[in-house]
């Protein structure tokens, strides 16, 4: 066992040692650390219900709904692929070493708790948001964090247990999957019945997920009770739920530890999945893209030179998107951009709410864009074309996609808000330019901080840079809005600012494809 | 013709390539031979224009990073990196279009794909290819542009015996067509039959440069010379 602790200890130590050798990254991490501590302090001391005081029922319904869906998806994935606490290095070195599988399992479990604590730490970022919308009870923050901790520890172990039991018999696997699916269908049917009775989606949702019966569903019920203590207060149910979850974890570990120790093969598939997900994440790719179904597409190239890069991207998009460049991200942008209007405290009276919220969301979608995948291959550096054209056409697809997504979003927004066509047109252009700012801002960040310690750090830097770059435009817009009260002038000013910034960032990005060290 | 003059490359404070100079004539097959970490890949990557470096690299008399120079050299990386969502044939089509080749490339594509036994897999996606098949495709992509100079970084790794045989035969064809070929490898056997000039690298320097004739005159084998020089005995 000491050898396994040695791995954990050394890896932990080497992360800090690596950081010490990169002062810039260290400064960045210190800044993130200060921010996190700030958020922890804010999370605990800030008063809740500042923006509005949504009902506790909405909170508990949201939590229960989320946990139930996660449990269904988690168990289903567990049956298909299992779950893992391990990495490929563990598979190759630890699994093959003369160590007891029970000790190896314990080692994996300890590693997982470390990761879970990390996840809990980052949940703190969301606490102020929750506090803005709900009135939390005493120790409400602790209740949320406890639920998150149990959630992240429990799900992988459940995946491992269910996979261990179902992986050896195809009939068994199909049967368990069917039971799960039928249960899910029953839940959905009951929801539809509630919806027909209540005739309001929000009312039906709140009423349905607050049914007492849900609190008795193993795992989901206890997790929901623990999290809901954030708004209802901590009582005996909270402690009972903790005791039940600890027992479930104990039993699951005991099953794997004592009864079923030949689990090595069962975690292989999930480890492979985890590795490819982490690889995609490191490279800034959308991990779900790896699993997407690829459509057969006829005919592709008709242009020469750098334009062929654009045609290649277009071809790749045609293989994975629903129609034109519309895909999952389009749906997300449109649903959340429009949905945001209804979440706003004052009903989101201006189209600007949608513009800024969708622009904020766009940041996270753009950082998973297609163009960075070019940097993984040598071809983009080798193609004998001028650097400006290479940059233009490599990012053309992303810009075009943002234009099309923006067009769809703001056409719908036109019918939802009381606004004019010129304002909508400028919103589309402005949205597209926000996308361009993030793309070229990403390139500039890579050029400046490309060799930085981690991807999380790089995203953080990009977020900060993007924030300071777009902020003046927003300030100018609000000043003009206050002075003139004219939506058109206001959105025109922010569009002009975005255009100016895009041009500057494009020029600063020009050398990105000169060599692989430019990133 | 490839000319490398005083090539130096540092990664942070580590000197990966130290003042390396050599030439590869048209119609010559040169081999960069050396142990792991000798600086072979860094040298090739610098010539391909993928790295910043000090010194001068000329491709047919032009600096290697100019558009005109890029038009005439092909590069096969150490690890094939293909586009996941392009088929085998779309890769070739993309390179041909990006390099502005005329339509005659289709004939050559068919010839190359058949030679590397990829023709029956032209509809397969990059991500569906095995490592060996990706390597073959990567070689086809470099050859389709009709290079005047070609650089191959450990090209035999992952190839099956038939593909290795084909590749060696292609080296000879390229040589006969007047192409300058630069191959980086640490497996001596893999290039024994084809090389004209050997450049043995160690610790970032070219420690020995010999032609096949020079070795034959002294009745020395490449393997003997390699081990004598990489294991500490001065040779230049």
XYZ file of C-alpha atoms in Angstrom:
755
model
C 0.000 0.000 0.000
C 2.906 2.327 0.766
C 3.904 2.225 -2.905
C 0.426 3.475 -3.869
C 0.582 6.284 -1.335
C 3.996 7.083 -2.780
C 2.369 7.680 -6.210
C -0.286 9.987 -4.750
C 2.255 11.891 -2.637
C 4.796 12.278 -5.459
C 2.249 13.365 -8.058
C 0.893 15.973 -5.683
C 4.401 17.194 -4.907
C 5.436 17.291 -8.581
C 2.456 19.458 -9.527
C 3.698 22.119 -7.105
C 7.306 21.618 -8.161
C 6.263 22.087 -11.811
C 4.454 25.259 -10.871
C 7.459 26.662 -9.070
C 9.433 26.366 -12.311
C 6.861 28.454 -14.186
C 6.569 31.768 -12.367
C 3.931 33.172 -14.742
C 1.684 30.177 -14.197
C 2.347 30.340 -10.470
C 1.226 33.980 -10.380
C -1.891 32.987 -12.304
C -2.685 30.180 -9.896
C -2.114 32.468 -6.922
C -4.603 34.917 -8.478
C -7.124 32.119 -9.039
C -6.501 30.977 -5.444
C -7.128 34.496 -4.095
C -10.309 34.704 -6.164
C -11.463 31.321 -4.886
C -10.822 32.288 -1.275
C -12.703 35.520 -2.002
C -15.608 33.514 -3.387
C -15.588 31.197 -0.360
C -15.743 34.218 1.958
C -18.436 35.875 -0.185
C -20.377 32.614 -0.426
C -20.602 32.377 3.347
C -21.045 36.004 4.370
C -23.159 37.514 1.597
C -26.856 37.869 2.336
C -29.123 35.678 0.244
C -32.131 36.626 -1.888
C -30.466 39.874 -3.016
C -31.825 39.945 -6.567
C -35.020 38.059 -5.864
C -36.385 35.500 -3.443
C -37.533 32.554 -5.492
C -39.485 29.976 -3.565
C -37.764 27.113 -1.796
C -39.975 24.713 -3.758
C -38.374 25.866 -7.027
C -34.947 25.197 -5.516
C -35.764 21.713 -4.266
C -37.627 20.826 -7.479
C -34.648 21.927 -9.582
C -32.247 19.931 -7.415
C -34.435 16.799 -7.436
C -34.966 16.997 -11.204
C -31.252 17.434 -11.831
C -30.260 14.556 -9.536
C -32.854 12.183 -10.983
C -31.753 12.875 -14.548
C -28.078 12.535 -13.530
C -28.789 9.282 -11.741
C -30.569 7.864 -14.775
C -27.794 8.933 -17.162
C -25.067 7.859 -14.714
C -26.525 4.392 -14.227
C -27.109 3.965 -17.936
C -23.529 4.939 -18.703
C -22.404 2.673 -15.869
C -24.155 -0.290 -17.512
C -22.668 0.536 -20.920
C -19.135 1.514 -20.080
C -18.679 1.240 -16.350
C -16.901 3.888 -14.401
C -13.394 4.416 -13.249
C -11.193 5.946 -10.613
C -8.130 5.159 -12.678
C -5.950 6.513 -15.476
C -4.051 4.584 -18.149
C -0.838 4.924 -16.167
C -2.586 3.076 -13.318
C -3.815 0.397 -15.714
C -0.341 -0.145 -17.152
C 1.728 0.132 -14.000
C -0.457 -0.397 -10.930
C -2.805 -3.094 -12.233
C 0.137 -5.174 -13.422
C 2.135 -4.722 -10.204
C 2.042 -7.442 -7.504
C -0.520 -5.550 -5.399
C -3.830 -6.691 -3.943
C -6.785 -5.509 -6.037
C -8.461 -4.376 -2.821
C -5.546 -2.055 -2.088
C -5.633 -0.765 -5.650
C -9.342 -0.061 -5.238
C -8.695 1.850 -2.049
C -5.990 3.836 -3.828
C -8.465 4.727 -6.583
C -11.048 5.688 -4.007
C -8.639 8.021 -2.197
C -7.730 9.637 -5.523
C -11.420 10.122 -6.282
C -12.051 11.831 -2.949
C -9.252 14.254 -3.817
C -10.934 15.042 -7.140
C -14.300 15.380 -5.401
C -12.931 17.936 -2.959
C -11.605 19.853 -5.947
C -15.086 19.794 -7.553
C -16.639 20.992 -4.270
C -14.139 23.830 -4.168
C -15.166 24.979 -7.645
C -18.872 24.736 -6.795
C -18.219 27.650 -4.471
C -18.175 29.852 -7.619
C -21.875 29.169 -8.113
C -22.930 29.867 -4.532
C -23.281 33.688 -4.923
C -25.493 33.023 -7.944
C -27.711 30.710 -5.900
C -27.755 33.192 -3.009
C -28.846 35.959 -5.384
C -31.947 34.025 -6.312
C -32.875 32.027 -3.216
C -33.032 32.712 0.472
C -30.722 30.179 2.079
C -31.187 28.857 5.600
C -28.430 28.748 8.236
C -25.607 26.502 7.070
C -27.283 26.417 3.626
C -23.930 26.738 1.853
C -22.567 23.782 3.823
C -25.610 21.720 2.871
C -25.026 22.410 -0.845
C -21.331 21.583 -0.595
C -22.074 18.349 1.307
C -24.494 17.286 -1.425
C -21.913 18.027 -4.123
C -19.281 16.028 -2.251
C -21.544 12.974 -1.931
C -22.697 13.355 -5.538
C -19.178 13.302 -6.947
C -18.001 10.427 -4.731
C -21.087 8.276 -5.243
C -21.617 8.333 -8.971
C -18.351 6.694 -10.083
C -18.656 3.942 -7.472
C -22.232 3.236 -8.539
C -21.031 2.993 -12.132
C -18.351 0.501 -11.098
C -20.763 -1.633 -9.078
C -23.487 -1.751 -11.710
C -20.974 -2.513 -14.463
C -19.408 -5.277 -12.379
C -22.780 -6.943 -11.969
C -24.112 -6.485 -15.479
C -21.051 -6.752 -17.733
C -20.864 -10.547 -17.624
C -24.273 -11.273 -19.025
C -25.710 -9.540 -22.034
C -29.246 -10.522 -21.010
C -28.694 -9.097 -17.547
C -27.393 -5.852 -19.002
C -30.348 -5.496 -21.364
C -32.775 -6.316 -18.543
C -31.319 -3.695 -16.170
C -31.298 -1.132 -18.985
C -34.945 -1.881 -19.759
C -35.949 -1.582 -16.106
C -34.193 1.789 -15.977
C -35.795 2.981 -19.200
C -39.275 1.861 -18.179
C -38.870 3.619 -14.821
C -37.755 6.785 -16.608
C -40.707 6.581 -19.018
C -43.098 6.162 -16.068
C -41.618 9.255 -14.411
C -42.037 11.233 -17.630
C -45.637 9.993 -18.024
C -46.513 11.070 -14.498
C -44.962 14.445 -15.239
C -47.094 14.807 -18.363
C -50.179 13.991 -16.287
C -49.189 16.659 -13.744
C -48.630 19.075 -16.614
C -52.102 18.440 -18.029
C -53.624 19.055 -14.615
C -51.613 22.189 -13.780
C -51.507 23.601 -17.345
C -48.286 25.493 -16.570
C -44.796 24.116 -17.172
C -43.232 25.888 -14.187
C -46.072 24.975 -11.804
C -46.091 21.365 -12.992
C -42.310 21.133 -12.595
C -42.349 22.564 -9.062
C -45.277 20.515 -7.926
C -44.071 17.246 -9.512
C -40.515 17.267 -8.217
C -41.678 18.173 -4.722
C -43.714 14.971 -4.359
C -42.751 13.242 -1.133
C -42.169 9.968 -2.987
C -38.991 11.267 -4.624
C -37.282 11.650 -1.250
C -37.538 7.872 -0.763
C -35.737 6.964 -3.992
C -32.371 5.557 -2.915
C -29.439 7.924 -3.525
C -31.435 10.556 -5.465
C -33.808 11.110 -2.555
C -31.037 11.464 -0.003
C -28.930 13.717 -2.205
C -31.941 15.901 -2.858
C -32.796 16.047 0.869
C -29.241 17.083 1.752
C -29.136 19.805 -0.947
C -32.657 21.031 -0.145
C -31.613 21.568 3.472
C -29.943 24.659 2.007
C -33.342 26.351 1.808
C -35.428 24.392 4.334
C -32.814 24.258 7.069
C -30.890 21.358 8.515
C -33.053 18.857 10.379
C -33.014 15.156 11.303
C -33.741 14.150 7.636
C -30.458 15.755 6.634
C -28.481 13.596 9.053
C -30.438 10.455 8.192
C -29.740 11.054 4.479
C -26.033 11.428 5.192
C -26.089 8.192 7.175
C -27.900 6.389 4.337
C -25.435 7.645 1.704
C -22.420 6.734 3.837
C -23.932 3.253 4.227
C -24.482 2.966 0.463
C -20.900 4.030 -0.222
C -19.653 1.579 2.414
C -21.706 -1.253 0.985
C -20.590 -0.505 -2.565
C -16.944 -0.448 -1.532
C -17.462 -3.626 0.456
C -19.016 -5.328 -2.567
C -16.083 -4.396 -4.758
C -13.510 -4.942 -1.998
C -14.635 -8.325 -0.694
C -17.020 -9.959 -3.092
C -16.001 -8.862 -6.524
C -12.300 -8.257 -6.890
C -11.769 -9.047 -10.537
C -12.724 -5.536 -11.588
C -9.620 -4.663 -13.617
C -11.178 -5.581 -16.953
C -14.392 -3.782 -16.028
C -12.732 -0.389 -15.644
C -10.686 -0.602 -18.854
C -13.392 0.729 -21.159
C -14.292 3.594 -18.816
C -10.598 4.441 -18.367
C -10.195 4.652 -22.139
C -13.247 6.897 -22.270
C -11.875 9.093 -19.487
C -8.488 9.391 -21.183
C -9.993 10.493 -24.509
C -12.248 12.955 -22.684
C -9.278 14.444 -20.852
C -7.248 14.549 -24.057
C -10.068 16.396 -25.807
C -10.323 18.789 -22.877
C -6.571 19.465 -22.851
C -6.656 20.267 -26.541
C -9.691 22.456 -26.136
C -11.976 20.179 -28.087
C -15.585 19.343 -27.523
C -15.319 15.837 -26.037
C -18.813 14.897 -27.214
C -17.614 15.453 -30.795
C -15.530 12.295 -30.522
C -18.683 10.202 -30.104
C -20.844 11.966 -32.651
C -22.289 10.016 -35.524
C -20.587 10.892 -38.789
C -22.727 11.414 -41.865
C -21.476 10.419 -45.308
C -21.111 13.508 -47.471
C -20.478 13.624 -51.194
C -18.305 16.247 -52.904
C -16.184 18.645 -50.961
C -13.493 20.741 -52.546
C -13.861 23.250 -55.346
C -11.360 25.976 -54.381
C -7.612 26.221 -54.249
C -5.071 27.570 -51.788
C -6.058 28.808 -48.339
C -9.753 28.667 -49.249
C -9.404 24.889 -49.262
C -8.959 25.105 -45.472
C -12.405 26.705 -45.206
C -13.844 24.059 -47.505
C -12.310 21.363 -45.351
C -13.953 22.795 -42.236
C -17.247 23.129 -44.083
C -16.995 19.487 -45.097
C -16.263 18.434 -41.514
C -19.242 20.435 -40.247
C -21.538 18.886 -42.851
C -20.611 15.491 -41.476
C -21.558 16.242 -37.878
C -24.076 19.125 -37.815
C -27.869 18.952 -38.152
C -28.195 21.416 -41.024
C -25.712 23.949 -42.427
C -23.684 24.851 -39.314
C -26.561 24.341 -36.910
C -25.757 21.828 -34.200
C -26.118 21.269 -30.473
C -24.380 24.560 -29.683
C -26.901 26.456 -31.852
C -29.751 24.968 -29.842
C -27.978 25.844 -26.615
C -27.373 29.454 -27.649
C -30.947 29.966 -28.855
C -32.656 28.229 -25.916
C -30.518 29.896 -23.263
C -30.362 33.272 -25.011
C -34.142 33.478 -25.231
C -34.748 31.612 -21.950
C -32.607 34.201 -20.167
C -35.278 36.835 -20.850
C -37.711 34.882 -18.690
C -35.193 34.273 -15.918
C -34.382 37.947 -15.472
C -35.831 39.610 -12.406
C -37.636 42.309 -14.383
C -38.653 40.076 -17.224
C -35.648 41.036 -19.365
C -37.281 44.006 -21.033
C -34.429 44.737 -23.478
C -32.920 42.682 -26.297
C -29.528 43.656 -24.816
C -30.042 41.062 -22.068
C -30.164 38.368 -24.723
C -27.224 39.897 -26.608
C -24.953 40.017 -23.576
C -25.988 36.699 -22.101
C -25.554 34.900 -25.431
C -22.218 36.689 -25.913
C -21.161 35.399 -22.476
C -22.215 31.854 -23.393
C -20.485 32.158 -26.732
C -17.151 32.528 -24.960
C -17.369 28.969 -23.635
C -18.553 27.611 -26.978
C -15.816 29.352 -28.961
C -13.046 27.949 -26.770
C -14.179 24.511 -27.918
C -14.188 25.543 -31.562
C -12.770 23.697 -34.520
C -9.861 25.872 -35.517
C -7.517 24.904 -32.610
C -7.626 21.335 -33.958
C -5.545 22.621 -36.881
C -2.697 23.296 -34.485
C -2.422 19.587 -33.713
C -1.511 18.757 -37.321
C 1.502 20.012 -39.270
C -0.409 20.805 -42.478
C -1.622 24.270 -41.554
C 1.995 25.349 -40.987
C 3.204 23.749 -44.212
C 0.557 25.014 -46.649
C 2.261 27.502 -48.969
C -0.167 30.410 -48.612
C 0.088 33.945 -47.144
C -0.388 34.050 -43.351
C -3.321 36.484 -43.503
C -5.287 34.235 -45.845
C -4.478 31.154 -43.784
C -5.765 32.880 -40.634
C -8.862 34.227 -42.380
C -9.919 30.905 -43.836
C -8.997 28.838 -40.806
C -11.352 30.918 -38.669
C -13.917 31.603 -41.401
C -16.144 28.639 -40.533
C -16.357 29.633 -36.873
C -17.243 33.206 -37.797
C -19.809 32.039 -40.318
C -21.331 29.673 -37.776
C -21.586 32.484 -35.237
C -23.262 34.661 -37.870
C -25.825 31.957 -38.659
C -26.430 31.112 -34.983
C -26.762 34.829 -34.214
C -29.193 35.295 -37.095
C -31.414 32.489 -35.825
C -31.208 33.727 -32.231
C -32.065 37.348 -32.987
C -34.782 36.561 -35.511
C -36.520 34.719 -32.664
C -35.612 37.564 -30.303
C -37.307 39.987 -32.700
C -40.630 38.293 -32.004
C -40.004 38.049 -28.257
C -38.852 41.616 -27.602
C -40.439 44.876 -28.582
C -37.691 46.053 -30.946
C -36.931 47.121 -34.521
C -35.342 45.287 -37.454
C -32.218 47.551 -37.588
C -31.559 46.812 -33.893
C -31.902 43.085 -34.581
C -29.498 43.339 -37.530
C -26.933 45.160 -35.416
C -27.378 42.589 -32.639
C -26.599 39.823 -35.153
C -23.456 41.650 -36.307
C -22.453 42.425 -32.751
C -22.961 38.796 -31.663
C -20.833 37.610 -34.608
C -18.149 40.121 -33.683
C -18.156 38.918 -30.075
C -17.432 35.486 -31.500
C -14.609 36.938 -33.610
C -13.178 38.721 -30.569
C -13.101 35.450 -28.618
C -11.545 33.575 -31.547
C -8.784 36.101 -32.207
C -8.448 36.821 -28.475
C -7.887 33.081 -28.033
C -5.164 33.182 -30.696
C -3.461 36.179 -29.113
C -3.620 34.476 -25.682
C -2.074 31.353 -27.170
C 0.679 33.415 -28.750
C 1.405 35.181 -25.490
C 0.801 32.374 -22.988
C 0.760 29.264 -25.199
C 3.239 27.297 -23.139
C 1.345 27.944 -19.954
C 0.933 25.297 -17.281
C -2.625 24.137 -17.841
C -5.677 24.572 -19.990
C -7.784 25.790 -17.060
C -5.240 28.531 -16.521
C -5.296 29.466 -20.206
C -9.109 29.643 -20.205
C -8.941 31.856 -17.150
C -6.477 34.185 -18.876
C -8.649 34.286 -22.002
C -11.701 35.069 -19.908
C -9.922 37.957 -18.211
C -8.525 39.305 -21.521
C -11.924 39.005 -23.246
C -13.644 40.703 -20.330
C -11.352 43.730 -20.405
C -11.463 43.929 -24.202
C -15.272 43.899 -24.507
C -15.973 45.935 -21.372
C -15.345 49.413 -22.885
C -17.877 48.675 -25.635
C -20.518 47.738 -23.068
C -19.757 50.844 -20.990
C -19.973 53.078 -24.094
C -23.246 51.403 -25.009
C -24.814 51.990 -21.598
C -23.629 55.620 -21.544
C -25.198 56.243 -24.971
C -28.348 54.412 -23.926
C -28.655 56.617 -20.846
C -27.992 59.830 -22.760
C -30.097 59.211 -25.871
C -32.436 56.431 -24.735
C -32.153 55.111 -28.288
C -31.599 51.342 -28.663
C -30.297 51.680 -32.214
C -27.550 54.186 -31.299
C -26.573 52.091 -28.318
C -26.237 48.803 -30.177
C -24.485 50.633 -33.045
C -21.842 51.934 -30.637
C -21.123 48.495 -29.170
C -20.985 47.003 -32.693
C -18.439 49.607 -33.780
C -16.322 48.927 -30.716
C -16.446 45.189 -31.367
C -15.453 45.745 -34.996
C -12.476 47.851 -33.928
C -11.338 45.267 -31.364
C -11.799 42.390 -33.827
C -9.576 44.136 -36.370
C -6.868 44.815 -33.796
C -6.929 41.213 -32.532
C -6.919 39.838 -36.085
C -3.756 41.814 -36.863
C -2.156 40.649 -33.619
C -3.034 37.030 -34.511
C -1.429 37.058 -37.957
C 1.698 35.036 -37.174
C -0.069 32.122 -35.485
C 0.567 29.698 -38.329
C 4.190 30.703 -38.878
C 5.437 27.819 -36.749
C 4.247 25.483 -34.004
C 6.017 27.560 -31.402
C 3.708 30.513 -32.097
C 1.067 28.828 -29.966
C 18.842 20.987 -52.961
C 18.764 21.458 -49.206
C 21.333 23.587 -47.413
C 21.492 23.844 -43.622
C 23.992 26.380 -42.291
C 24.762 26.851 -38.597
C 21.381 25.578 -37.435
C 20.981 26.096 -33.698
C 17.854 25.460 -31.706
C 17.271 26.029 -28.003
C 14.230 25.000 -25.983
C 14.263 27.389 -23.043
C 17.857 26.906 -21.893
C 18.370 23.477 -23.380
C 20.461 23.331 -26.542
C 18.693 20.777 -28.726
C 20.629 21.430 -31.946
C 24.037 23.048 -31.848
C 25.452 24.735 -34.928
C 24.559 22.017 -37.403
C 25.488 22.392 -41.067
C 25.004 19.993 -43.958
C 23.723 19.759 -47.497
C 21.560 17.262 -49.344
C 21.966 17.384 -53.109
C 19.152 16.779 -55.564
C 18.919 13.046 -56.234
C 20.615 12.186 -52.954
C 19.268 10.213 -49.994
C 20.677 11.511 -46.735
C 20.071 9.873 -43.388
C 20.095 11.596 -40.025
C 21.127 8.844 -37.665
C 21.420 9.128 -33.931
C 20.257 7.914 -30.530
C 17.058 9.174 -28.908
C 17.343 12.836 -28.005
C 20.204 13.480 -30.453
C 18.342 16.380 -32.096
C 17.215 14.628 -35.303
C 13.526 15.480 -35.046
C 14.275 19.052 -34.011
C 16.528 19.408 -37.057
C 13.842 18.043 -39.393
C 11.124 20.175 -37.800
C 13.295 23.264 -38.171
C 13.852 22.478 -41.858
C 10.102 21.965 -42.307
C 9.613 25.469 -40.907
C 7.732 24.270 -37.843
C 10.197 25.708 -35.323
C 11.986 28.979 -34.737
C 15.753 28.593 -35.043
C 19.038 30.410 -35.492
C 21.050 29.848 -38.653
C 20.023 29.496 -42.265
C 18.046 26.840 -44.082
C 17.708 27.044 -47.852
C 15.381 24.954 -49.980
C 16.444 25.192 -53.619
C 18.221 28.415 -52.679
C 15.178 29.966 -50.932
C 14.717 30.468 -47.178
C 12.650 27.533 -45.932
C 9.821 29.645 -44.505
C 8.973 31.396 -47.767
C 5.847 30.391 -49.651
C 7.905 29.425 -52.723
C 10.091 27.096 -50.653
C 7.060 25.523 -48.963
C 5.616 24.658 -52.348
C 8.459 22.269 -53.114
C 9.062 20.318 -49.944
C 7.129 17.503 -48.381
C 7.261 16.527 -44.726
C 6.260 13.320 -42.992
C 6.031 13.859 -39.232
C 7.190 11.358 -36.636
C 3.611 10.749 -35.494
C 1.023 10.824 -38.227
C -1.707 13.298 -37.363
C -4.687 12.997 -39.662
C -7.987 14.843 -39.636
C -10.555 12.712 -37.769
C -13.504 13.648 -40.002
C -11.848 13.547 -43.429
C -11.742 10.335 -45.409
C -8.507 8.997 -46.834
C -9.253 10.455 -50.259
C -10.436 13.793 -48.840
C -7.037 14.164 -47.174
C -5.321 13.857 -50.535
C -7.887 16.160 -52.147
C -7.406 18.759 -49.418
C -3.612 18.788 -49.732
C -3.817 18.900 -53.537
C -6.186 21.888 -53.395
C -4.268 23.713 -50.680
C -1.044 23.315 -52.698
C -2.887 24.404 -55.872
C -2.019 21.215 -57.802
C -3.630 20.620 -61.189
C -6.150 17.841 -61.713
C -3.450 15.332 -62.686
C -2.959 14.718 -58.971
C -5.909 12.286 -59.101
C -3.924 9.867 -61.213
C -0.992 10.071 -58.868
C -3.265 9.727 -55.837
C -4.669 6.503 -57.222
C -1.166 5.224 -57.908
C 0.112 6.068 -54.419
C -2.945 4.767 -52.596
C -2.756 1.503 -54.486
C 0.941 1.194 -53.793
C 0.376 1.637 -50.068
C -2.720 -0.597 -50.095
C -5.017 2.245 -49.082
C -7.102 2.354 -52.241
C -9.801 0.081 -50.857
C -9.999 2.333 -47.794
C -10.452 5.691 -49.507
C -13.844 6.181 -47.826
C -12.534 5.530 -44.317
C -12.322 8.418 -41.880
C -8.989 9.515 -40.431
C -10.073 8.436 -36.969
C -10.951 4.963 -38.208
C -7.449 4.288 -39.506
C -4.900 2.271 -37.600
C -1.574 3.903 -36.722
C 0.143 2.187 -39.621
C -2.538 3.253 -42.095
C -2.328 6.828 -40.816
C 1.411 6.728 -41.380
C 0.913 5.497 -44.941
C -1.609 8.263 -45.594
C 0.743 10.826 -44.122
C 3.424 9.639 -46.574
C 0.949 9.852 -49.486
C 0.061 13.427 -48.479
C 3.746 14.387 -48.600
C 4.320 12.657 -51.938
C 1.229 13.974 -53.717
C 2.709 17.469 -54.025
C 5.580 16.161 -56.224
C 8.240 17.401 -53.795
C 11.709 18.454 -54.863
C 12.832 17.837 -51.292
C 11.216 15.452 -48.851
C 11.876 15.059 -45.142
C 10.715 11.996 -43.271
C 10.926 11.721 -39.504
C 11.142 8.050 -38.443
C 8.995 7.031 -41.423
C 9.193 3.252 -40.923
C 7.727 3.245 -37.410
C 4.340 1.498 -37.416
C 4.545 0.330 -41.043
C 4.016 -3.283 -42.027
C 6.799 -5.129 -43.961
C 5.077 -4.609 -47.322
C 4.759 -0.856 -46.740
C 8.400 -0.644 -45.611
C 9.439 -2.370 -48.837
C 7.301 0.035 -50.894
C 8.649 3.036 -49.051
C 12.245 1.993 -49.702
C 11.419 1.549 -53.340
C 9.794 4.995 -53.389
C 12.993 6.484 -51.914
C 14.885 5.086 -54.908
C 12.236 6.398 -57.337
C 12.433 9.864 -55.748
C 16.214 9.792 -55.981
C 16.012 8.867 -59.659
C 13.581 11.735 -60.213
C 16.134 14.156 -58.727
C 14.431 14.689 -55.383
C 16.556 15.340 -52.305
C 15.510 12.939 -49.540
C 16.280 13.435 -45.865
C 15.338 10.612 -43.503
C 15.649 10.732 -39.759
C 15.880 7.410 -37.967
C 17.534 5.541 -35.149
C 17.009 2.129 -36.732
C 20.081 1.501 -38.861
C 18.748 -1.622 -40.584
C 15.755 0.270 -41.970
C 17.816 2.438 -44.297
C 20.875 0.244 -44.903
C 20.081 -0.418 -48.583
C 19.066 3.086 -49.647
C 21.295 5.757 -48.129
C 23.847 7.855 -50.026
C 25.002 10.089 -47.190
C 24.889 9.569 -43.457
C 24.848 12.329 -40.873
C 25.344 10.905 -37.403
C 23.981 13.168 -34.710
C 24.568 13.067 -30.995
C 23.837 15.619 -28.289
C 22.615 18.165 -30.822
C 25.652 18.050 -33.118
C 26.489 16.293 -36.361
C 29.441 14.245 -35.201
C 30.062 12.448 -38.480
C 29.189 13.048 -42.107
C 30.129 10.352 -44.610
C 29.042 9.201 -48.048
C 28.430 5.556 -48.829
C 31.537 5.545 -51.072
C 33.700 6.872 -48.245
C 32.603 4.062 -45.941
C 32.937 1.450 -48.649
C 36.480 2.613 -49.375
C 37.381 1.980 -45.732
C 35.367 -1.258 -45.722
C 33.396 -0.107 -42.692
C 29.785 -0.909 -41.949
C 27.314 1.795 -41.001
C 26.561 0.014 -37.745
C 30.231 -0.105 -36.688
C 30.737 3.562 -37.490
C 27.534 4.490 -35.687
C 28.403 2.741 -32.436
C 32.006 3.889 -32.520
C 30.949 7.499 -32.780
C 27.908 7.569 -30.567
C 29.691 5.795 -27.783
C 32.266 8.497 -27.219
C 35.097 8.053 -29.739
C 35.706 11.136 -31.856
C 35.285 10.593 -35.566
C 35.334 13.788 -37.558
